[in-house]
mmCIF file of C-alpha atoms and ligand atoms in Angstrom:
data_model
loop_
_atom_site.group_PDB
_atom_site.id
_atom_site.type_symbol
_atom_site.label_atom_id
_atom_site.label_comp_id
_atom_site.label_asym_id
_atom_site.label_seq_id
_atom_site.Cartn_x
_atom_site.Cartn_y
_atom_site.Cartn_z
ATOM 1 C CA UNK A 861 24.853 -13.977 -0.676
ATOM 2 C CA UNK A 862 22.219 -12.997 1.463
ATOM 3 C CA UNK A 863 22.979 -11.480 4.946
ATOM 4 C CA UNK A 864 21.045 -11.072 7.463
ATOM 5 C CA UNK A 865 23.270 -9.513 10.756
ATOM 6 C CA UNK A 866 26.297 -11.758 11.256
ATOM 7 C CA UNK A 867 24.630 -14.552 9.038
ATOM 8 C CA UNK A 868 25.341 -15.139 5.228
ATOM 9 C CA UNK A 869 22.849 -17.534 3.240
ATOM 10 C CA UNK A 870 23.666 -18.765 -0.301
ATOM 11 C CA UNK A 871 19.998 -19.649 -0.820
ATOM 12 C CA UNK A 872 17.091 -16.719 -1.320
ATOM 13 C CA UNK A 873 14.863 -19.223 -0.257
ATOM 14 C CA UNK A 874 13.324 -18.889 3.695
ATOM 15 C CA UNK A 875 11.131 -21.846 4.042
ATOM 16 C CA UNK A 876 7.887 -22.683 6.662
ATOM 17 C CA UNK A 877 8.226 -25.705 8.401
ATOM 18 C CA UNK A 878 4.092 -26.728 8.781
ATOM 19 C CA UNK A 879 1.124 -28.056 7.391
ATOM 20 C CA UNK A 880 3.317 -31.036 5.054
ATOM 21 C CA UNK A 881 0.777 -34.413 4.448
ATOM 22 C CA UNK A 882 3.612 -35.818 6.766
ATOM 23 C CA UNK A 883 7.017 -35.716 7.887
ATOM 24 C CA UNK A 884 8.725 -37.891 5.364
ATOM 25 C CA UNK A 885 7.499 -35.271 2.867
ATOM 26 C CA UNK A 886 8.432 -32.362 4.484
ATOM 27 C CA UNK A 887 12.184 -33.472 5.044
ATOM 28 C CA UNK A 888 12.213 -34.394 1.136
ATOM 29 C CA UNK A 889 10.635 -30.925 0.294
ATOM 30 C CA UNK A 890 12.956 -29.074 2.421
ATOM 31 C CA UNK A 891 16.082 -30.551 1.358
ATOM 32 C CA UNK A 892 14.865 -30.130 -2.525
ATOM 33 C CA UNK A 893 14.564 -26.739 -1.715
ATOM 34 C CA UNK A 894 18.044 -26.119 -0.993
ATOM 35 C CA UNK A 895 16.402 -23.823 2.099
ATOM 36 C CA UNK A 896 19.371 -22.995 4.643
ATOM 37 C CA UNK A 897 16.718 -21.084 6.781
ATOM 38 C CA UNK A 898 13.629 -22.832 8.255
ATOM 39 C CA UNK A 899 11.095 -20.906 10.350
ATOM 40 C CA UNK A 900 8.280 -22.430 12.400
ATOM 41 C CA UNK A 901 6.026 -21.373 15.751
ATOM 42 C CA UNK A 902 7.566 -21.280 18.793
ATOM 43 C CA UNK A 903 3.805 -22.653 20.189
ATOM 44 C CA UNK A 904 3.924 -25.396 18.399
ATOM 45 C CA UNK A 905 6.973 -26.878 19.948
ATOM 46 C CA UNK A 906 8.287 -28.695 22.318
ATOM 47 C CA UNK A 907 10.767 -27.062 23.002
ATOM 48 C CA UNK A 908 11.571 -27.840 27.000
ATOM 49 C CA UNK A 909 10.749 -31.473 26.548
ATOM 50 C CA UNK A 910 13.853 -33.019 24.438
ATOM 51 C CA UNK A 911 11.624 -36.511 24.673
ATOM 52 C CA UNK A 912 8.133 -35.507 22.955
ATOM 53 C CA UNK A 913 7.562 -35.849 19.569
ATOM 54 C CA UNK A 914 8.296 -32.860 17.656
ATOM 55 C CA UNK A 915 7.334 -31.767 14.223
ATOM 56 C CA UNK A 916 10.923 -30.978 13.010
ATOM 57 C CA UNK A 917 12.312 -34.440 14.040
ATOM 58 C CA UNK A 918 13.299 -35.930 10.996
ATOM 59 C CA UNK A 919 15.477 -32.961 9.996
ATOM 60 C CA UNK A 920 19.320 -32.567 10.698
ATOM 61 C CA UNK A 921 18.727 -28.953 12.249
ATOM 62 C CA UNK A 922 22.261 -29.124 12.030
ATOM 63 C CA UNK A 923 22.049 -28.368 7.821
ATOM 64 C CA UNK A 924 20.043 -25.386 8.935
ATOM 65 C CA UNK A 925 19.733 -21.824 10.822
ATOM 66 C CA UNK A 926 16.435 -21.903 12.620
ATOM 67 C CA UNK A 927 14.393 -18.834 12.498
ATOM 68 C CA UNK A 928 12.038 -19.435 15.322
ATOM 69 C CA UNK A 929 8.029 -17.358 14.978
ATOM 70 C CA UNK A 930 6.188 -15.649 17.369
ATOM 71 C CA UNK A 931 3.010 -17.051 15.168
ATOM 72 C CA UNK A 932 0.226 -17.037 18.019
ATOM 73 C CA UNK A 933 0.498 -13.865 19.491
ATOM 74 C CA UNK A 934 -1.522 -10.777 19.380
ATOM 75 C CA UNK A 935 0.238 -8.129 21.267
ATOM 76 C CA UNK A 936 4.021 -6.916 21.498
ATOM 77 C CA UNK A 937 4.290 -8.642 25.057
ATOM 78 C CA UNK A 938 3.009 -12.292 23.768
ATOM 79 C CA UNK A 939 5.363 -11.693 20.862
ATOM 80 C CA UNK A 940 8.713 -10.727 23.184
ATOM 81 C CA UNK A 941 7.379 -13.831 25.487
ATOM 82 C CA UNK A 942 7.445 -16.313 22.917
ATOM 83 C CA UNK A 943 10.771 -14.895 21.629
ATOM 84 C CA UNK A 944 12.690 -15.185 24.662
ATOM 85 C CA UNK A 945 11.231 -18.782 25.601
ATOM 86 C CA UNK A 946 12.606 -19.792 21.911
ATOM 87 C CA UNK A 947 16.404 -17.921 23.061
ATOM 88 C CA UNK A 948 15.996 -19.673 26.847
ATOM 89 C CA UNK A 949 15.762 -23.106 24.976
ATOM 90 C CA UNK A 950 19.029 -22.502 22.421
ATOM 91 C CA UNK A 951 16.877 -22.569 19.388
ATOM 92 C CA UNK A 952 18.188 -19.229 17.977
ATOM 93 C CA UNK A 953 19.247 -15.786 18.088
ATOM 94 C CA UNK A 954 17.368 -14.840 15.303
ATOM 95 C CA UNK A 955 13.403 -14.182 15.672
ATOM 96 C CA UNK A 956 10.659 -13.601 13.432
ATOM 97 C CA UNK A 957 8.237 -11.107 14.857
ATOM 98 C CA UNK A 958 4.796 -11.783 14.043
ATOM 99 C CA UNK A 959 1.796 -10.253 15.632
ATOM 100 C CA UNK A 960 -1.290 -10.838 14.333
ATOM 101 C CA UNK A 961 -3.860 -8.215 14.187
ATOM 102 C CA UNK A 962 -7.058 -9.867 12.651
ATOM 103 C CA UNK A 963 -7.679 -13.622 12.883
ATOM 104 C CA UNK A 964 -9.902 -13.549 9.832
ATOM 105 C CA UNK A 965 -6.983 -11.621 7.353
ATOM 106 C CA UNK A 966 -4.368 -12.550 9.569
ATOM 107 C CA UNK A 967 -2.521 -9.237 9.014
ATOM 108 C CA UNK A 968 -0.159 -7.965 10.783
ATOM 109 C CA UNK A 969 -0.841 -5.612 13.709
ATOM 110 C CA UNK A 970 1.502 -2.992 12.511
ATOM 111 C CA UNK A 971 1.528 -1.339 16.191
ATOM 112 C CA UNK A 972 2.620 -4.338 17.989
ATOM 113 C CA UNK A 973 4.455 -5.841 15.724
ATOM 114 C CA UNK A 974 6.965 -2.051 16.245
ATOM 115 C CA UNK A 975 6.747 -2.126 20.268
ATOM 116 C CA UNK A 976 8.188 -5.760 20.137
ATOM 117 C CA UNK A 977 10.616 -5.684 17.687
ATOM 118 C CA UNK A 978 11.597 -2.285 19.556
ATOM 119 C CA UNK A 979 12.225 -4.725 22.771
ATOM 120 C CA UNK A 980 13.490 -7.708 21.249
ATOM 121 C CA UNK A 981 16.348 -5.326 19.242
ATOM 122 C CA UNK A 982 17.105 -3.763 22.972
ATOM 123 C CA UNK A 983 17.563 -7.600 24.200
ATOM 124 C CA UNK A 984 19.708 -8.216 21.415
ATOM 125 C CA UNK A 985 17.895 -10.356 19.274
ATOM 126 C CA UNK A 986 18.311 -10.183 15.163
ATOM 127 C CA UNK A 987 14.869 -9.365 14.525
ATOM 128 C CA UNK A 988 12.996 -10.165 11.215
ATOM 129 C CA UNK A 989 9.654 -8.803 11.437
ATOM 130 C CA UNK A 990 6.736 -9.543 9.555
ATOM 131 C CA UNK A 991 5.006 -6.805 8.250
ATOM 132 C CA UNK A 992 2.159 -5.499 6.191
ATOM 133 C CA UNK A 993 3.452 -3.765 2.452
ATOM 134 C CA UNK A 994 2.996 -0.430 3.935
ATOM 135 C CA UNK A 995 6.014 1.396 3.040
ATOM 136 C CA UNK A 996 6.467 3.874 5.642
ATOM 137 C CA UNK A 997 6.405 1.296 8.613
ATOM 138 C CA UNK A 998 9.066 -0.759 6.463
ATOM 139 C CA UNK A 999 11.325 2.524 7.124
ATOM 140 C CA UNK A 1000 10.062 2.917 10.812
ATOM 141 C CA UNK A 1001 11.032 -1.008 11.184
ATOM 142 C CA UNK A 1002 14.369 -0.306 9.460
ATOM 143 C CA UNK A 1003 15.345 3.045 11.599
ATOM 144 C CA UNK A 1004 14.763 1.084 14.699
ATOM 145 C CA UNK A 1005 17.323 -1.371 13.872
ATOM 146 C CA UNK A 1006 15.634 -4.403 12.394
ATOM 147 C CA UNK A 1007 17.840 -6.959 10.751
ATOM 148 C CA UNK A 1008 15.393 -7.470 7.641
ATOM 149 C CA UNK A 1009 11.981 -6.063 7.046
ATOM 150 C CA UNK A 1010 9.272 -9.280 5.746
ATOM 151 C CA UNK A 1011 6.329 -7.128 3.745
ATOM 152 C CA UNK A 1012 3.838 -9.302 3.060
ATOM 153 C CA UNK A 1013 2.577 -10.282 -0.775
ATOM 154 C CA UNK A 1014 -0.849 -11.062 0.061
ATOM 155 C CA UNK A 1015 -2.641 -12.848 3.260
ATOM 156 C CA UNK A 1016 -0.691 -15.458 4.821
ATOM 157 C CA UNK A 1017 -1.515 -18.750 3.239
ATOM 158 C CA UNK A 1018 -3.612 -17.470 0.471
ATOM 159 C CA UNK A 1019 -1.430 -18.024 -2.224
ATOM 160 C CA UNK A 1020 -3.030 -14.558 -4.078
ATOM 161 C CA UNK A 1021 0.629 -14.012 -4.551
ATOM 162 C CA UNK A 1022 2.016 -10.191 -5.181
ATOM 163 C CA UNK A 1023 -1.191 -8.127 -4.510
ATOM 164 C CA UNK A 1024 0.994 -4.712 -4.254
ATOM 165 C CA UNK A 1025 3.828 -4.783 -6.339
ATOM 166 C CA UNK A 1026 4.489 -0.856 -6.389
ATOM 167 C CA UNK A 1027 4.892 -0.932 -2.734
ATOM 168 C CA UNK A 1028 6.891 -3.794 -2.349
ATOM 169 C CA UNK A 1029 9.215 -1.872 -5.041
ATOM 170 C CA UNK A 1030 9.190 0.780 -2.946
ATOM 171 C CA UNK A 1031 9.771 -0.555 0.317
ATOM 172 C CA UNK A 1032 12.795 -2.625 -1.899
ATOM 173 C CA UNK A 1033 14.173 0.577 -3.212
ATOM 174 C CA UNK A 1034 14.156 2.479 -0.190
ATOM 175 C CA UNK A 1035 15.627 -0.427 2.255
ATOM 176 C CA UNK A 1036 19.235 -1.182 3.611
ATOM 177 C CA UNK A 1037 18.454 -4.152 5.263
ATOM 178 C CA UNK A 1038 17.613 -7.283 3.444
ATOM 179 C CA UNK A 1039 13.775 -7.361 2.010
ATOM 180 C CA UNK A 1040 12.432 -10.792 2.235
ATOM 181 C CA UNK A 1041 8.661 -11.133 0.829
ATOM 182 C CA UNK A 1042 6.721 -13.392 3.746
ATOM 183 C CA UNK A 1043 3.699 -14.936 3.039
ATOM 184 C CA UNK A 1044 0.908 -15.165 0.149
ATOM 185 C CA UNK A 1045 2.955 -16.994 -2.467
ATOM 186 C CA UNK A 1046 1.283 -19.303 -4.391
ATOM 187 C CA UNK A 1047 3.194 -20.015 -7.680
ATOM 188 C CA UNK A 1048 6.783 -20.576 -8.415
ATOM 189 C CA UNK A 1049 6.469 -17.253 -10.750
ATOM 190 C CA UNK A 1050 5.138 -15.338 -8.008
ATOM 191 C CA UNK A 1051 8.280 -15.657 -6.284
ATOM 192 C CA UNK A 1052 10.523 -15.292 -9.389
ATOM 193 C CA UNK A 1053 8.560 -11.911 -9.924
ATOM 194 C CA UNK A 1054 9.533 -10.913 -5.841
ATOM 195 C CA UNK A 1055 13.050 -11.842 -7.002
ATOM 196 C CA UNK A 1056 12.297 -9.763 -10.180
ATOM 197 C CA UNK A 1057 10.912 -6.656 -8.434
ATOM 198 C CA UNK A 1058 15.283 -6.971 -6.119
ATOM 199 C CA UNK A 1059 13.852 -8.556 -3.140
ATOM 200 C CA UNK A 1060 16.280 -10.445 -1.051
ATOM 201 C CA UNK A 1061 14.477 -13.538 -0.681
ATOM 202 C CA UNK A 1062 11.341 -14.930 -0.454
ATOM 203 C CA UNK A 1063 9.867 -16.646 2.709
ATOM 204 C CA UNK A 1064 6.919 -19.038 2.221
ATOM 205 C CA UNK A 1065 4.986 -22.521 3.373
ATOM 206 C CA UNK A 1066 1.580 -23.142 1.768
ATOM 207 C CA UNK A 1067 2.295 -23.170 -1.511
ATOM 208 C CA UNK A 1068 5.098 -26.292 -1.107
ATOM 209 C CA UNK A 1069 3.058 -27.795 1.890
ATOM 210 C CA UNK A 1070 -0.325 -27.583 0.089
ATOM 211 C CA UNK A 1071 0.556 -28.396 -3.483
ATOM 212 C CA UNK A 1072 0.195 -31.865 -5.248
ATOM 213 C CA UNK A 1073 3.471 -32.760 -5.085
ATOM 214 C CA UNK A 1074 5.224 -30.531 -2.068
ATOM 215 C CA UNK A 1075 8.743 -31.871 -2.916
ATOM 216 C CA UNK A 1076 7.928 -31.037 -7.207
ATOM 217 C CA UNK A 1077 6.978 -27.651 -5.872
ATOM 218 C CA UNK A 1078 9.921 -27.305 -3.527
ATOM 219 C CA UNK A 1079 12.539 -27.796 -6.553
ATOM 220 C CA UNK A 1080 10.464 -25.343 -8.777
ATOM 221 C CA UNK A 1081 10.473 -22.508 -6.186
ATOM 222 C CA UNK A 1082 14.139 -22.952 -5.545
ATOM 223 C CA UNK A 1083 14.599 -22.455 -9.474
ATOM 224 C CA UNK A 1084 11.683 -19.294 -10.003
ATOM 225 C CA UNK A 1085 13.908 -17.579 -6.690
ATOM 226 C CA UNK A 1086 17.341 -18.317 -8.858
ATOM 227 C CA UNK A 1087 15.602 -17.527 -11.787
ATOM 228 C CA UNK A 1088 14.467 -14.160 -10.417
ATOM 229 C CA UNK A 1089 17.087 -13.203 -8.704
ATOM 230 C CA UNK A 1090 19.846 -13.451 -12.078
ATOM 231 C CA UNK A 1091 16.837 -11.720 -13.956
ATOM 232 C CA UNK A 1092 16.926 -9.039 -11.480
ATOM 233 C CA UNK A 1093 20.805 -8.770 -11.658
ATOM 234 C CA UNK A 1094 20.704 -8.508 -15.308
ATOM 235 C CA UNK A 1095 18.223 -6.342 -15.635
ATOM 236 C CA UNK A 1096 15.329 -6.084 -17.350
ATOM 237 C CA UNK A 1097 14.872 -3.916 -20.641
ATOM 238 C CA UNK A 1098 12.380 -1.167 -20.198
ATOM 239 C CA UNK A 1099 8.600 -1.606 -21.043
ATOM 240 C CA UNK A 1100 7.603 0.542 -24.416
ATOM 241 C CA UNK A 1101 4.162 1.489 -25.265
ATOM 242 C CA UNK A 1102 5.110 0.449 -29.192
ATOM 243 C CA UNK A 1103 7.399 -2.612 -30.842
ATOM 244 C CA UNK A 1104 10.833 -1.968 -31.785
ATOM 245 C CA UNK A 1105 12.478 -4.817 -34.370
ATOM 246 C CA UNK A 1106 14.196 -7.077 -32.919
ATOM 247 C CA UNK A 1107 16.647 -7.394 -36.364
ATOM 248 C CA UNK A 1108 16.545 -3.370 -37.458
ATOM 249 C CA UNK A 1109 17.662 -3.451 -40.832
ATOM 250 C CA UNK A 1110 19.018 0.239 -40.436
ATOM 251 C CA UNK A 1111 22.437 0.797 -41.787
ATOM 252 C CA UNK A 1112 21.841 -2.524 -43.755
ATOM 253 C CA UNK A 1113 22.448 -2.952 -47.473
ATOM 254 C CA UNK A 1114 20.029 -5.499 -48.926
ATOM 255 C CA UNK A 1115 21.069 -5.670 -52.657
HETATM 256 C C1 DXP B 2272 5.491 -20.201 8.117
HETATM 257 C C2 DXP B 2272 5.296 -18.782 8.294
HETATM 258 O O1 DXP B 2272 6.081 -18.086 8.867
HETATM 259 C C3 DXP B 2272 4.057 -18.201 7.716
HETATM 260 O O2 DXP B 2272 3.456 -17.403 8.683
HETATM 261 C C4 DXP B 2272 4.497 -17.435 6.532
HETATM 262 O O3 DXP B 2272 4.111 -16.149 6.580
HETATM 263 C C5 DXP B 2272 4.247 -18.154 5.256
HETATM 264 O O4 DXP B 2272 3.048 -17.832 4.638
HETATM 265 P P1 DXP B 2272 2.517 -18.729 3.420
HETATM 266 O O5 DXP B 2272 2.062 -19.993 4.025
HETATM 267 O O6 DXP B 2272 1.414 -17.910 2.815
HETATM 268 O O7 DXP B 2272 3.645 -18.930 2.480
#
């Protein structure tokens, strides 16, 4: 199971709600997926006007925990804005901080995105933040109280994939909070290898959204993060510089 504060998940898999050729699509894709969280922005919304067409409408939100974004903003204060606008309108306790540093990368500014989860824990929020790979702010995230810590794997929506595996390990190893890898994926075995390298789960958008056939891709990501994930929990053998037989005929008697 994966926890996150007073929430249990049976799937790994965190899934973005945008960019889907249309809404019959993205409904298939998301059930496929088996996804019990869905994120989206906040901005995009409407979240005071029950009567406007909203992008999420042919879901049953009931099937799923909504993990509202602070996508959009640029400093801590736009971030705790957004958050508390999503908490005034019921959508959720939970928030995923994201504070974007660089419109061009979109990377995370890694000074913001601190100061608002900082005010958003103090408010009493359960605070996923999104965060670059760097290791130590993973533990700075994590001493403050954050609820999960969401490194990065590559840009957001450039489906590189795992660009810094030895950190993510790191930040894995090191964590006591859940570790979900946000953003970058762009192949089912990208996320199997997240799963592989003991992350908790994997969130991501563009690579359903954008692919072919989203709800195709939806099923295989849902297997590559089960896949990964009993990988990880059987663990791997070590890697050896030379072979080693896989039938040794030591101790054998070959007349
Ligand atoms: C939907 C969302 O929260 C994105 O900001 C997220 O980071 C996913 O990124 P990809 O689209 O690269 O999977």
């Amino acid at each position: 199971m994966l926890k996150i504060g007073t929430y249990e998940f049976s799937s790994r898999l965190l899934l973005g709600t945008g960019k889907y050729p249309n809404f019959d699509i993205q409904k298939e894709a998301v059930e496929v997926s088996g996804a019990e969280i869905l994120t989206f922005a906040v901005r995009r919304m409407n979240i005071f006007e029950a009567n406007q067409p909203n992008f999420l409408e042919k879901l049953n939100l009931n099937n799923y925990k909504l993990l509202p974004n602070t996508a959009g903003a640029s400093t801590a204060e736009e971030a705790i804005r957004i958050a508390k606008l999503a908490r005034a309108s019921g959508l959720c306790d939970m928030i995923k901080v994201e504070v974007i540093g660089c419109q061009k990368t979109l990377l995370p500014d890694p000074i913001e995105t601190l100061k608002a989860s900082e005010e958003l824990l103090k408010e009493g929020f359960i605070v996923l933040p999104y965060t670059s790979d760097d290791v130590l702010l993973a533990k700075r995230l994590e001493e403050l109280g954050c609820h999960a810590i969401m490194p990065g794997a590559s840009p957001i929506g450039s489906g590189q994939g795992i660009i810094n595996p030895v950190n993510l390990r790191f930040i894995i190893e090191q964590s006591k909070v859940p570790v979900i890898v946000d953003a970058g994926i762009g192949a089912p075995s990208d996320a199997a290898i997240a799963m592989e390298l003991g992350a908790d789960g994997v969130l991501l958008n563009t690579a359903i959204s954008g692919a072919n056939d989203p709800v195709k891709m939806a099923k295989a990501m849902k297997l590559a993060i089960e896949a990964g994930r009993l990988g990880y929990e059987a663990g791997r053998i070590p890697k050896k510089q030379y072979a080693s037989a896989s039938s040794p005929m030591e101790g054998m008697s070959i007349g």
